[in-house]
CSV table of C-alpha atoms and ligand atoms in Angstrom, one decimal:
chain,number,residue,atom,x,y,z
X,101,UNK,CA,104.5,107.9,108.4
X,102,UNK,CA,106.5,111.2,107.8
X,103,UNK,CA,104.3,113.0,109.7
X,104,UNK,CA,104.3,114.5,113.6
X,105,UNK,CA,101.9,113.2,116.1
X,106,UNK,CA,101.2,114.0,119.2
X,107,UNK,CA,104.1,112.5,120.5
X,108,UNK,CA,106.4,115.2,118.8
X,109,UNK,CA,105.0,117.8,121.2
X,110,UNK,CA,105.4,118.8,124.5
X,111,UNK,CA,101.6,118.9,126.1
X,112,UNK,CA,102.2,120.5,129.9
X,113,UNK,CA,100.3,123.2,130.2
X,114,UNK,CA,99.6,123.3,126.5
X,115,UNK,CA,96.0,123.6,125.6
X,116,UNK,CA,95.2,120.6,122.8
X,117,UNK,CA,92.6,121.8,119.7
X,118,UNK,CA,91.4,118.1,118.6
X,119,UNK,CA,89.5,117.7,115.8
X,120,UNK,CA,87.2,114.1,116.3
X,121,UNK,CA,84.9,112.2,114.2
X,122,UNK,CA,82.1,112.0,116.9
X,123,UNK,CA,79.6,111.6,113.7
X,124,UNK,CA,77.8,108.8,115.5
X,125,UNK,CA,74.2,107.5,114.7
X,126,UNK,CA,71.2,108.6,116.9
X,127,UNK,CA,67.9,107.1,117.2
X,128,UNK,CA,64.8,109.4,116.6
X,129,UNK,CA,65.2,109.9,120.5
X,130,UNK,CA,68.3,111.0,120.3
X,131,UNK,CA,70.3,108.2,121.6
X,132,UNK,CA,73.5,106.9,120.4
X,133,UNK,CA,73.3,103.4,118.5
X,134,UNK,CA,77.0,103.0,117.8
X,135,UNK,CA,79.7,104.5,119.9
X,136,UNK,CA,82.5,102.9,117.8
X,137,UNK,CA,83.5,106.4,116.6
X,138,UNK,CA,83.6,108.0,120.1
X,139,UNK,CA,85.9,105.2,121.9
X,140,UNK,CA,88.3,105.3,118.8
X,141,UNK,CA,89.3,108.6,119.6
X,142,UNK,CA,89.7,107.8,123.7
X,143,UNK,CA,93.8,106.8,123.1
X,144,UNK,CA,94.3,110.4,121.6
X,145,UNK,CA,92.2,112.2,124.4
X,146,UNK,CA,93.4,109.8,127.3
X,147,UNK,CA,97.4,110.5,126.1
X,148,UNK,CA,96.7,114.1,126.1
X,149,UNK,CA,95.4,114.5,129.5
X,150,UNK,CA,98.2,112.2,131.0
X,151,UNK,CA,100.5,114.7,129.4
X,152,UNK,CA,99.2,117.6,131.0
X,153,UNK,CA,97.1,119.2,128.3
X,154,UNK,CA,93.6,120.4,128.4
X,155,UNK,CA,91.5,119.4,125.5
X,156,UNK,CA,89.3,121.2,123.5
X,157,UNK,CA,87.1,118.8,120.6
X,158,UNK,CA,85.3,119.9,117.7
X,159,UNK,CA,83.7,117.5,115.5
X,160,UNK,CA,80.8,117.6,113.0
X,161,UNK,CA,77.5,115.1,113.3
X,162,UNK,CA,75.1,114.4,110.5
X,163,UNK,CA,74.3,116.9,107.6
X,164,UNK,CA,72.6,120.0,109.5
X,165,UNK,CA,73.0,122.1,105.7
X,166,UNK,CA,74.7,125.2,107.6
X,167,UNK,CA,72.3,125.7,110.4
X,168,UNK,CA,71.3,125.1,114.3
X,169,UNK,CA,69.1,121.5,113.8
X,170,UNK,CA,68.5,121.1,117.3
X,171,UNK,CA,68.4,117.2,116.9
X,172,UNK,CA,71.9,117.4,115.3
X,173,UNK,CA,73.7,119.2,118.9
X,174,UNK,CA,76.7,117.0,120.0
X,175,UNK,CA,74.8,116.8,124.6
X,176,UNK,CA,75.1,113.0,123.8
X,177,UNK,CA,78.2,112.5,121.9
X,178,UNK,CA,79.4,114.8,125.6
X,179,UNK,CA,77.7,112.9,127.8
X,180,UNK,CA,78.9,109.3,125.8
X,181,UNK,CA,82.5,110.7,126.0
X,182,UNK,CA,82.3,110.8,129.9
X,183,UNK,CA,80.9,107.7,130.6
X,184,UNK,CA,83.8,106.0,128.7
X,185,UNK,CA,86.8,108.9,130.3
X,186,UNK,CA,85.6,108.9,133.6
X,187,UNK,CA,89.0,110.3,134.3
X,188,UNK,CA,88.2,113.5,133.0
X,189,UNK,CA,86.2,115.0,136.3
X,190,UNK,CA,83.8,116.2,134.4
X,191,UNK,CA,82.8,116.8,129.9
X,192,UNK,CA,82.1,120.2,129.7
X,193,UNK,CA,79.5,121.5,126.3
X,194,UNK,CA,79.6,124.4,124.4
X,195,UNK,CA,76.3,125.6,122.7
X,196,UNK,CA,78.4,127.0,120.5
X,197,UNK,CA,81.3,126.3,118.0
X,198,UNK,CA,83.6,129.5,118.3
X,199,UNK,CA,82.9,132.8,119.4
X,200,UNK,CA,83.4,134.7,123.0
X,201,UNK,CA,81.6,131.8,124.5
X,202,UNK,CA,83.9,128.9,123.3
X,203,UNK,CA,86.7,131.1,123.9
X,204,UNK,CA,85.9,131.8,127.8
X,205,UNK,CA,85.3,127.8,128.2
X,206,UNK,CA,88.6,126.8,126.5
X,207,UNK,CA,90.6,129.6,128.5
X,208,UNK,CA,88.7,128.2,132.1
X,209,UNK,CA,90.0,124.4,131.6
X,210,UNK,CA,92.8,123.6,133.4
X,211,UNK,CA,95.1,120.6,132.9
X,212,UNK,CA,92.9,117.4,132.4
X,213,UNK,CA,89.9,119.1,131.9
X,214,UNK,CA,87.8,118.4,128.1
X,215,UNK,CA,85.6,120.1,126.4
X,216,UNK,CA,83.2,119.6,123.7
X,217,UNK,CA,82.3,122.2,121.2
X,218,UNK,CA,79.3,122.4,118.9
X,219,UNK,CA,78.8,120.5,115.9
X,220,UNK,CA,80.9,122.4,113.6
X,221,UNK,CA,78.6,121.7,110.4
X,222,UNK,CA,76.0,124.6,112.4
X,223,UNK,CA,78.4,127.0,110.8
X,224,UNK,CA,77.4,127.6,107.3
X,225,UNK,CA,81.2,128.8,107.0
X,226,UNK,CA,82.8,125.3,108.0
X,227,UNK,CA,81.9,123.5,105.2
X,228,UNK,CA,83.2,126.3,103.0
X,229,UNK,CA,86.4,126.4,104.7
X,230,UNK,CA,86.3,130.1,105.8
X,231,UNK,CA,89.6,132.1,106.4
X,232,UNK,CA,87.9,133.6,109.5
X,233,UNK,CA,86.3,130.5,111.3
X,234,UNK,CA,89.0,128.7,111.1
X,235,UNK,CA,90.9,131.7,112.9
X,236,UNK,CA,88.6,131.4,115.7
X,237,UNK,CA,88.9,128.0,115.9
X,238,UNK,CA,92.3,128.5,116.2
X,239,UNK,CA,92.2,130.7,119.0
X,240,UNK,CA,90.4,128.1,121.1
X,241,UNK,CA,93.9,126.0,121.4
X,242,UNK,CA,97.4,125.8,121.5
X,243,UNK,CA,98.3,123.1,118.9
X,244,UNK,CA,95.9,121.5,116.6
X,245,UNK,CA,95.2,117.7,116.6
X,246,UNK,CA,93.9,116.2,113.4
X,247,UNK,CA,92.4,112.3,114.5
X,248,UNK,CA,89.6,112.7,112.2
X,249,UNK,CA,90.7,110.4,109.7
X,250,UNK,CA,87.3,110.1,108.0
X,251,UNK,CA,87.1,113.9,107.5
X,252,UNK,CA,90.3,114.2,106.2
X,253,UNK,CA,89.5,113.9,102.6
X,254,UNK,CA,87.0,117.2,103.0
X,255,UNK,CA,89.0,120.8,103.5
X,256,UNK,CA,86.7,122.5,106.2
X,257,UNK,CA,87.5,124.9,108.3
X,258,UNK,CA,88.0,122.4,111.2
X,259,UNK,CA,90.1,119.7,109.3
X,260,UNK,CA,92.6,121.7,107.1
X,261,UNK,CA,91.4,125.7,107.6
X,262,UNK,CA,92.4,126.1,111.4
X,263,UNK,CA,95.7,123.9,110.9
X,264,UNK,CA,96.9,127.6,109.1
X,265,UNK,CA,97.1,129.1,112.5
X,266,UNK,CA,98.6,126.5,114.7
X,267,UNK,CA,101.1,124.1,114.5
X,268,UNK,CA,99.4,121.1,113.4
X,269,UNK,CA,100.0,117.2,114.3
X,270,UNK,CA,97.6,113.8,113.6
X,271,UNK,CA,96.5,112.1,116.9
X,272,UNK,CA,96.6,108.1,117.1
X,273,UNK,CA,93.6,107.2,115.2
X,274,UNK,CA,95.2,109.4,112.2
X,275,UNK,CA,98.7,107.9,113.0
X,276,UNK,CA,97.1,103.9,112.5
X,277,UNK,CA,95.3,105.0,109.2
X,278,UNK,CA,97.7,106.3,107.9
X,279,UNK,CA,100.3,104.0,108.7
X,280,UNK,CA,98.4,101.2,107.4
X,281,UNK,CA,96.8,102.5,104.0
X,282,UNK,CA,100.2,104.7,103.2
X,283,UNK,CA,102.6,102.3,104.9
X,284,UNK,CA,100.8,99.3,102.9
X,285,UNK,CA,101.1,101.0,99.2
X,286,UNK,CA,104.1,102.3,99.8
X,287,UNK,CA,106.4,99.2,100.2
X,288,UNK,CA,103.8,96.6,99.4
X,289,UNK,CA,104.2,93.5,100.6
X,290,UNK,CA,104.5,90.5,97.4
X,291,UNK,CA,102.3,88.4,96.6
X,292,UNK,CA,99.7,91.8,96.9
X,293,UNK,CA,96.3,91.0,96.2
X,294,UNK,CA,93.4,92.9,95.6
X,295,UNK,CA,89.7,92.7,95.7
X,296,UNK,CA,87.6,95.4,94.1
X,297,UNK,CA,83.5,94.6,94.3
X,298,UNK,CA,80.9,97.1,95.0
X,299,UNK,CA,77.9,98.3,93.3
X,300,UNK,CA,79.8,100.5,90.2
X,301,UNK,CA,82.8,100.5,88.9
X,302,UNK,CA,82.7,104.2,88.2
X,303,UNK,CA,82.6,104.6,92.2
X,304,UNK,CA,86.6,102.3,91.8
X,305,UNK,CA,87.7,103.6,89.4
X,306,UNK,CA,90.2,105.6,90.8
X,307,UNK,CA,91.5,102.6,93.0
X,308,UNK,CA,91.9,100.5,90.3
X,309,UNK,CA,93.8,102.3,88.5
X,310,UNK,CA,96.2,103.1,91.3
X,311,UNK,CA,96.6,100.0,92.2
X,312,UNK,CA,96.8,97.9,88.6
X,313,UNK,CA,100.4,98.9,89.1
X,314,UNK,CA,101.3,97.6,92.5
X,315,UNK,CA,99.6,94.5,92.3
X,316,UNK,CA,100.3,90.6,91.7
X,317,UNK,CA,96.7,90.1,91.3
X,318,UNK,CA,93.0,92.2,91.4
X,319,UNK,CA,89.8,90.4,91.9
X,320,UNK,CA,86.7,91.5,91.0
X,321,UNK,CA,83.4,90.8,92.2
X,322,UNK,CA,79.9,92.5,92.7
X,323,UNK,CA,77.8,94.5,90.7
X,324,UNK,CA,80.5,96.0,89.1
X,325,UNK,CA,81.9,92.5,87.8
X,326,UNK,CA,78.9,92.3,85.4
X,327,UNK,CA,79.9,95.3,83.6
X,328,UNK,CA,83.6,93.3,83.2
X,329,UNK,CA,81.5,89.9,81.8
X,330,UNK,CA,79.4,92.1,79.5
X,331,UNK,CA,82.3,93.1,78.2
X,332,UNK,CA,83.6,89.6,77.3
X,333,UNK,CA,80.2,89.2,75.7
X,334,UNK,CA,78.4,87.3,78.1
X,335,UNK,CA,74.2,88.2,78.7
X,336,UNK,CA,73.3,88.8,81.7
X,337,UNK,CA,69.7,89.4,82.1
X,338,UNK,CA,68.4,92.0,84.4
X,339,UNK,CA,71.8,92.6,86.2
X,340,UNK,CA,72.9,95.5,87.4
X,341,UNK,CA,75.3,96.6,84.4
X,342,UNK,CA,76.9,100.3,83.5
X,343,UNK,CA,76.4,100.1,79.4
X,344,UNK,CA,78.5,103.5,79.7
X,345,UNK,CA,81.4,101.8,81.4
X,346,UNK,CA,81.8,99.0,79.0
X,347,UNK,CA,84.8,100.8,77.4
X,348,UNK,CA,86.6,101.4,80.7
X,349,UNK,CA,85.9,97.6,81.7
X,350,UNK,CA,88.2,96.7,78.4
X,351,UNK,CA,90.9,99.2,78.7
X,352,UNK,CA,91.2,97.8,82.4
X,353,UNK,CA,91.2,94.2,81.1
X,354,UNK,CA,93.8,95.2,78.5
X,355,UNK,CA,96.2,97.6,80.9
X,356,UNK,CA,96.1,94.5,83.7
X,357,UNK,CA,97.3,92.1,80.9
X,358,UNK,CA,100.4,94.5,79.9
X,359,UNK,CA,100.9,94.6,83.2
X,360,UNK,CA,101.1,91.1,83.8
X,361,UNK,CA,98.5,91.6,86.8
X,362,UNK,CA,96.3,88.7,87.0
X,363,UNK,CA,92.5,89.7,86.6
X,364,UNK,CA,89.8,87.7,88.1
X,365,UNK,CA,86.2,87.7,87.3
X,366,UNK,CA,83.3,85.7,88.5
X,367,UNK,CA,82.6,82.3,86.6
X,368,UNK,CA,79.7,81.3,88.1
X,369,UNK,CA,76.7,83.7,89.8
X,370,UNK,CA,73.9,83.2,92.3
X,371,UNK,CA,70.9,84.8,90.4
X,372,UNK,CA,67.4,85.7,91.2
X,373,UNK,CA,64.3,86.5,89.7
X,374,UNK,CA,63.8,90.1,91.6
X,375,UNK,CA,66.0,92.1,93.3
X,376,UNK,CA,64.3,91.2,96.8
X,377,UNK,CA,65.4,88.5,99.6
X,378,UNK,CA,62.2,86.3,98.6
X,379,UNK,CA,63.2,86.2,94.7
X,380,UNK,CA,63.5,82.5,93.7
X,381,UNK,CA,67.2,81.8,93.3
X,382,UNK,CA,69.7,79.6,91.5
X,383,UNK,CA,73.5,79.5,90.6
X,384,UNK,CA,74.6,79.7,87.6
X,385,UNK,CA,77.7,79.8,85.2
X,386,UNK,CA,77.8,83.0,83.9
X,387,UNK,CA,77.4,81.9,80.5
X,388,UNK,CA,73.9,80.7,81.6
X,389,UNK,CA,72.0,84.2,82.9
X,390,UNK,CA,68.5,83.7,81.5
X,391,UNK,CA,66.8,86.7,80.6
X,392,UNK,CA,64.6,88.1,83.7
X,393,UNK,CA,66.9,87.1,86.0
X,394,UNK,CA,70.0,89.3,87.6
X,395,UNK,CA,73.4,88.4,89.3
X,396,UNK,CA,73.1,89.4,93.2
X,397,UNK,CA,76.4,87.2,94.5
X,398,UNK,CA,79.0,85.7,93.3
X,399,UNK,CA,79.0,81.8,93.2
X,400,UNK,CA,80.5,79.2,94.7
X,401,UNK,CA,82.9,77.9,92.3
X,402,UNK,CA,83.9,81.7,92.1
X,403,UNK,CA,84.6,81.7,95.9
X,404,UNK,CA,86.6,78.5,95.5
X,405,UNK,CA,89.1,80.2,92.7
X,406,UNK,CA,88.9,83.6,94.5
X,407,UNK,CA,89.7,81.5,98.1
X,408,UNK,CA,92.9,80.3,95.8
X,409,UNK,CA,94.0,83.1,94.7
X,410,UNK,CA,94.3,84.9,98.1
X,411,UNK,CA,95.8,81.9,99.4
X,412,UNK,CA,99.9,82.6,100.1
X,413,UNK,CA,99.3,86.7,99.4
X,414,UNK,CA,100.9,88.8,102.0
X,415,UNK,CA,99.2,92.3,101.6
X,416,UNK,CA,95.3,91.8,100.8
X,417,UNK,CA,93.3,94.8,100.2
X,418,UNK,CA,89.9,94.7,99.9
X,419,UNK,CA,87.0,97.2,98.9
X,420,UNK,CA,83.5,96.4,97.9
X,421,UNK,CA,81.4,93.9,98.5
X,422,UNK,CA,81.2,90.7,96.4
X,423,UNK,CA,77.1,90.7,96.5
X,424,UNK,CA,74.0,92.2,97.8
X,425,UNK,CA,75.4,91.6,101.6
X,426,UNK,CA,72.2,93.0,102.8
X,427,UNK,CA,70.3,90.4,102.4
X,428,UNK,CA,71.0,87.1,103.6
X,429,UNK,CA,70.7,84.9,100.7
X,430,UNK,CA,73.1,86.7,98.4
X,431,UNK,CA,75.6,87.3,101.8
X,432,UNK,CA,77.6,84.4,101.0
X,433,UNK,CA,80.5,85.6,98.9
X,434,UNK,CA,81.0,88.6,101.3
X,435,UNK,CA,81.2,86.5,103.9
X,436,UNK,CA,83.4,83.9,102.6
X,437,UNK,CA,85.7,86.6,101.5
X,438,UNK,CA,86.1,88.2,104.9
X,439,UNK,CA,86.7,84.8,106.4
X,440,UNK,CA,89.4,84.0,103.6
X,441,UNK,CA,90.9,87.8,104.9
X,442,UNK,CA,90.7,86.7,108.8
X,443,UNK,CA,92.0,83.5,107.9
X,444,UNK,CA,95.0,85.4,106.1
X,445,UNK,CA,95.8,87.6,108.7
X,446,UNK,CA,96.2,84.9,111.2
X,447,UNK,CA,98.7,83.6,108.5
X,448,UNK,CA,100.8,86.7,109.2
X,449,UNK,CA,99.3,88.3,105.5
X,450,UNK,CA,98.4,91.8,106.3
X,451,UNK,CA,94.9,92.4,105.6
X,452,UNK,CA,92.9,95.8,104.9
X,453,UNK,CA,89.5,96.4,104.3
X,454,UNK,CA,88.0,100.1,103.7
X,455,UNK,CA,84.7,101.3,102.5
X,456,UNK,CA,81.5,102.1,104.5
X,457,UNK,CA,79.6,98.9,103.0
X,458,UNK,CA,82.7,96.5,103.0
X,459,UNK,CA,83.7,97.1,106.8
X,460,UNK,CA,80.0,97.1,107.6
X,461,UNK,CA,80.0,93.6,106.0
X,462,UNK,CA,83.1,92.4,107.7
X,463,UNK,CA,81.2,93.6,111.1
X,464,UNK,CA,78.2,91.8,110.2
X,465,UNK,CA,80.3,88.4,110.0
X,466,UNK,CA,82.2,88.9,113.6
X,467,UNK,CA,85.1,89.3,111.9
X,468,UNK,CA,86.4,92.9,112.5
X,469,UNK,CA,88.9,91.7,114.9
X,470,UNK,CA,90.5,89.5,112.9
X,471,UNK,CA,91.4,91.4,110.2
X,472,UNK,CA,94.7,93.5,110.5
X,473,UNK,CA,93.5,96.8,109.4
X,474,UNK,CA,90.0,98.3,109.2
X,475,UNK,CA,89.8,101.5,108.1
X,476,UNK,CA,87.2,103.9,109.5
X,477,UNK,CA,86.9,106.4,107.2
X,478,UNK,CA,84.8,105.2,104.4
X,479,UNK,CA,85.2,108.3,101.6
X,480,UNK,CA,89.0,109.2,103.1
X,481,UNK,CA,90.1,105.3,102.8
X,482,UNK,CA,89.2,105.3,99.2
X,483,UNK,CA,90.7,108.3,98.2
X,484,UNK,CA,93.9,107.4,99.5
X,485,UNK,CA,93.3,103.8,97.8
X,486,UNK,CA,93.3,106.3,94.7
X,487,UNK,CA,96.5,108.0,95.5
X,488,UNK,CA,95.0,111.2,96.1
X,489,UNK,CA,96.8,113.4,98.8
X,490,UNK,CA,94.7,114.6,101.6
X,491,UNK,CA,93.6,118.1,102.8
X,492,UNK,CA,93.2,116.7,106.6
X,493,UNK,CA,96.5,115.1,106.4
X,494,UNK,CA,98.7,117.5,104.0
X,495,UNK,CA,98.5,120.4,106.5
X,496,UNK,CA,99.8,118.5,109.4
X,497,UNK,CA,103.6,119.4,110.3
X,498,UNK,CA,106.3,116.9,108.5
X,499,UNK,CA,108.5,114.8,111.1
M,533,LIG,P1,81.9,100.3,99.9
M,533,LIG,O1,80.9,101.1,100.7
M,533,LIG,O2,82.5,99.2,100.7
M,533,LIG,O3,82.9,101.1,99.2
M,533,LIG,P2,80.1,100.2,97.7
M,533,LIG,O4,79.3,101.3,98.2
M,533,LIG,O5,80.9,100.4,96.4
M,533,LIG,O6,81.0,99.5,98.8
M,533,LIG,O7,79.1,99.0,97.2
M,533,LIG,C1,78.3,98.4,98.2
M,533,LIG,C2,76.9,98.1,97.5
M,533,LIG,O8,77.1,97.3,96.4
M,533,LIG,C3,76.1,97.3,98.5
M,533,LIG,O9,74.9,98.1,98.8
M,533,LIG,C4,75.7,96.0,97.7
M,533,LIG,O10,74.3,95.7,97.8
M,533,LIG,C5,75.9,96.5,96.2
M,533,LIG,N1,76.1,95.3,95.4
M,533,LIG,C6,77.1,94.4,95.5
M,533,LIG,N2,76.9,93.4,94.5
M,533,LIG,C7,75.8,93.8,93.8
M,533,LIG,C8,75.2,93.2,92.7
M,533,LIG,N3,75.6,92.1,92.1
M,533,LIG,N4,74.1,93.9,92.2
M,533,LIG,C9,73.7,95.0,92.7
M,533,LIG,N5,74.3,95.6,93.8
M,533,LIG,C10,75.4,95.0,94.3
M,534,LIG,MG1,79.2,102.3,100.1
C-alpha cells in the first residue's frame, strides 16, 4: 500500500484523532447485538496507546438524518469499547461531537487515555462535508487516523473533510483492506477467478466491468444470472429478471469472449412456486422453467461446474450471493460456494469476499475464518472492486 499508517508517525505525546466505524446494531433496548465492528478497530486504538498517544474517536451510528435521536448516542458503543480495552483506565463520552465541550475533554486526556465523541451523523454538516466542522474536528487532535474503511467511500466531514487540517494516516483496519482489495487487483494472482451473484446486475455493474480485464474467468450466479440466460433466450417464468438490462447482459457476454475470459452461467436452477421458504420446489435445467415458477438458487450440477472452475485459481473474488441465502432451502449454492472459497484458501489460493449480503452469508456458514480476506465495508469494498478511488483513502498522506 503506498500509503502511511500509523506506523509512519511518532505518537509520544501526540494526541491521535481516529475516525472508527462503531456503526454497530442495537436492540430496541439499546443493547449491542454485534460488536464485530468495535473489536476490529482495538489493534489501531491498543497500538496507539502503547505508543504514548491519547486517543480521541469519532464515528457515526445508524441514519439520525442530521439531528440528536437520542436512541442513536454512541454510551454503549463507549461502554462496549471498555469492556474489551480494559487497559484504557477509564472510556470517557462526549455528549457532543465538536465544540468547547469536545475541545476541553480532548485537551484533559493524557497519554493512554480515550475518548469517545458523539455520533457524528447528529451534525447536519457532517454528511455534507462542511469546511467548518471538519476544522473543529481537526482541532480536537494532533494527527488524524482514517480506520473506517467502510466510510471511506462517503466524503464527510469526519472521513475526508478534517484530513485537510492534519496530517492524515490509515490505522490497521484501513491498512488490511486496503492491502488485500488494492494489493489483490493490482498484481493479481493467475488463474484469477471471479464470482459475481447478487440480486441485479445493475448493482455489479461497475465490478464487472473492472474486472472483465484482469480475469481468467467470471462466474455468475443469483438473480442477476437470469437476466444473462434471458438473454440467450431461455424462459424463465416468474424469475427475478431486469428486461432493461438485457442489452448490458449481451455486450458483457460479447466483451468477455474478446477477451478470452471464460463466462459462466447457471445450467441448471432450483425453482419454486412462490418466492417464500414453504414454496414447493424442484431443480431444473434452465431450459425447463415452467411458467409460474422462479429461479431462487442455483443448482447442483451448476455447483459441480462452478466447484471446477475454482478449482487450481489462486486469487478468488467473490461478491453476491448465488441464491436467496435467506432462506434455508435456496442456501445451498451460497454455501457450497463459500466452502469451495475456505477450501481454496487452505490450498494457499487467496480468497476475498466483500459485500454486506455475501460476507453475512459466509458468516452464516462458519466460515469467516477460513477465508483469507473479508472485507468489512460492504459499499467501500465494491467501489474499489469498481476501480473507483476513495475520498476516505485519497486524502491520507502517500508513503
Ligand atoms: P452483496 O450485499 O453481497 O453485495 P447483493 O446485495 O447484491 O449482495 O445481493 C444479495 C441479495 O440477492 C440477497 O438478498 C439475495 O436474496 C438476493 N438474490 C440472490 N439470488 C436471487 C434470486 N435468484 N432471485 C432473487 N433474489 C436473489
Ligand atoms: Mg447487499
Amino acid at each position: 500500500m503506498n500509503k502511511q499508517t500509523i506506523r509512519d508517525i511518532d505518537w509520544s505525546g501526540k494526541r491521535a484523532l481516529v475516525r472508527v466505524d462503531f456503526n454497530v446494531p442495537l436492540d430496541k433496548d439499546g443493547n449491542i447485538t454485534d460488536d464485530t465492528r468495535i473489536r476490529a478497530s482495538l489493534p489501531t486504538i491498543r497500538y496507539l496507546l502503547e505508543n504514548g498517544a491519547s486517543v480521541v474517536l469519532m464515528s457515526h451510528l445508524g441514519r439520525p438524518k442530521k439531528k440528536v435521536v437520542e436512541s442513536m448516542r454512541l454510551r454503549p458503543a463507549a461502554e462496549r469499547l471498555f469492556e474489551l480495552l480494559p487497559e484504557a483506565q477509564e472510556v470517557k463520552k462526549t455528549e457532543v461531537t465538536t465544540g468547547p465541550a469536545a475541545e476541553a475533554a480532548a485537551e484533559s486526556l493524557k497519554p493512554g487515555q480515550v475518548l469517545l465523541l458523539e455520533n457524528t451523523r447528529f451534525d447536519p454538516r457532517e454528511e455534507a462535508n462542511d469546511p467548518e466542522m471538519a476544522q473543529e474536528l481537526a482541532k480536537l487532535g494532533d494527527v488524524f487516523v482514517n480506520d473506517a474503511f467502510g466510510s471511506a467511500h462517503r466524503a464527510h466531514a469526519s472521513t475526508e473533510g478534517v484530513a485537510h487540517h492534519l496530517p492524515a494516516v490509515a490505522g490497521f483496519l484501513m491498512e488490511a483492506e486496503l492491502n488485500a482489495l488494492m494489493g489483490a487487483l493490482e498484481h493479481p494472482q493467475q488463474p484469477f477467478v471471479t464470482i459475481i451473484g447478487g440480486a441485479k446486475i445493475s448493482d455489479k455493474i461497475g465490478v464487472i466491468e473492472n474486472l472483465l480485464p484482469k480475469v481468467n474467468a467470471l462466474i455468475i450466479g443469483g438473480g442477476m444470472a437470469n437476466t444473462f440466460l434471458l438473454a440467450q433466450g431461455y424462459a424463465l417464468g416468474d424469475s427475478l429478471v431486469e428486461t432493461e438490462s438485457l442489452d448490458l447482459a449481451r455486450s458483457l457476454i460479447e466483451k468477455a469472449s474478446a477477451a478470452n475470459v471464460k463466462l459462466l452461467l447457471p445450467t441448471d436452477a432450483v425453482i419454486a412456486d412462490a418466492f417464500s421458504a414453504d414454496a414447493q420446489q424442484q431443480v431444473v435445467a434452465v431450459d425447463s422453467v415452467p411458467d409460474g415458477w422462479r429461479i431462487l438458487d442455483i443448482g447442483p450440477e451448476t455447483i459441480k461446474l462452478y466447484q471446477e472452475a475454482l478449482e487450481g485459481a489462486k486469487l478468488v473474488i467473490w461478491n453476491g450471493p448465488m441464491g436467496v441465502f435467506e432462506m434455508e432451502p435456496f442456501a445451498k449454492g451460497t454455501r457450497s460456494i463459500a466452502q469451495v472459497l475456505a477450501d481454496a484458501a487452505s490450498t494457499n489460493a487467496m480468497t476475498i469476499v466483500g459485500g454486506g449480503d455475501s460476507v453475512a452469508a459466509v458468516e452464516q456458514a462458519g466460515l469467516a475464518d477460513k477465508i483469507s480476506h473479508i472485507s468489512t465495508g460492504g459499499g467501500a469494498s465494491l467501489e474499489l472492486l469498481e476501480g473507483k478511488v476513495l475520498p476516505g483513502v485519497a486524502i491520507l498522506r502517500d508513503k
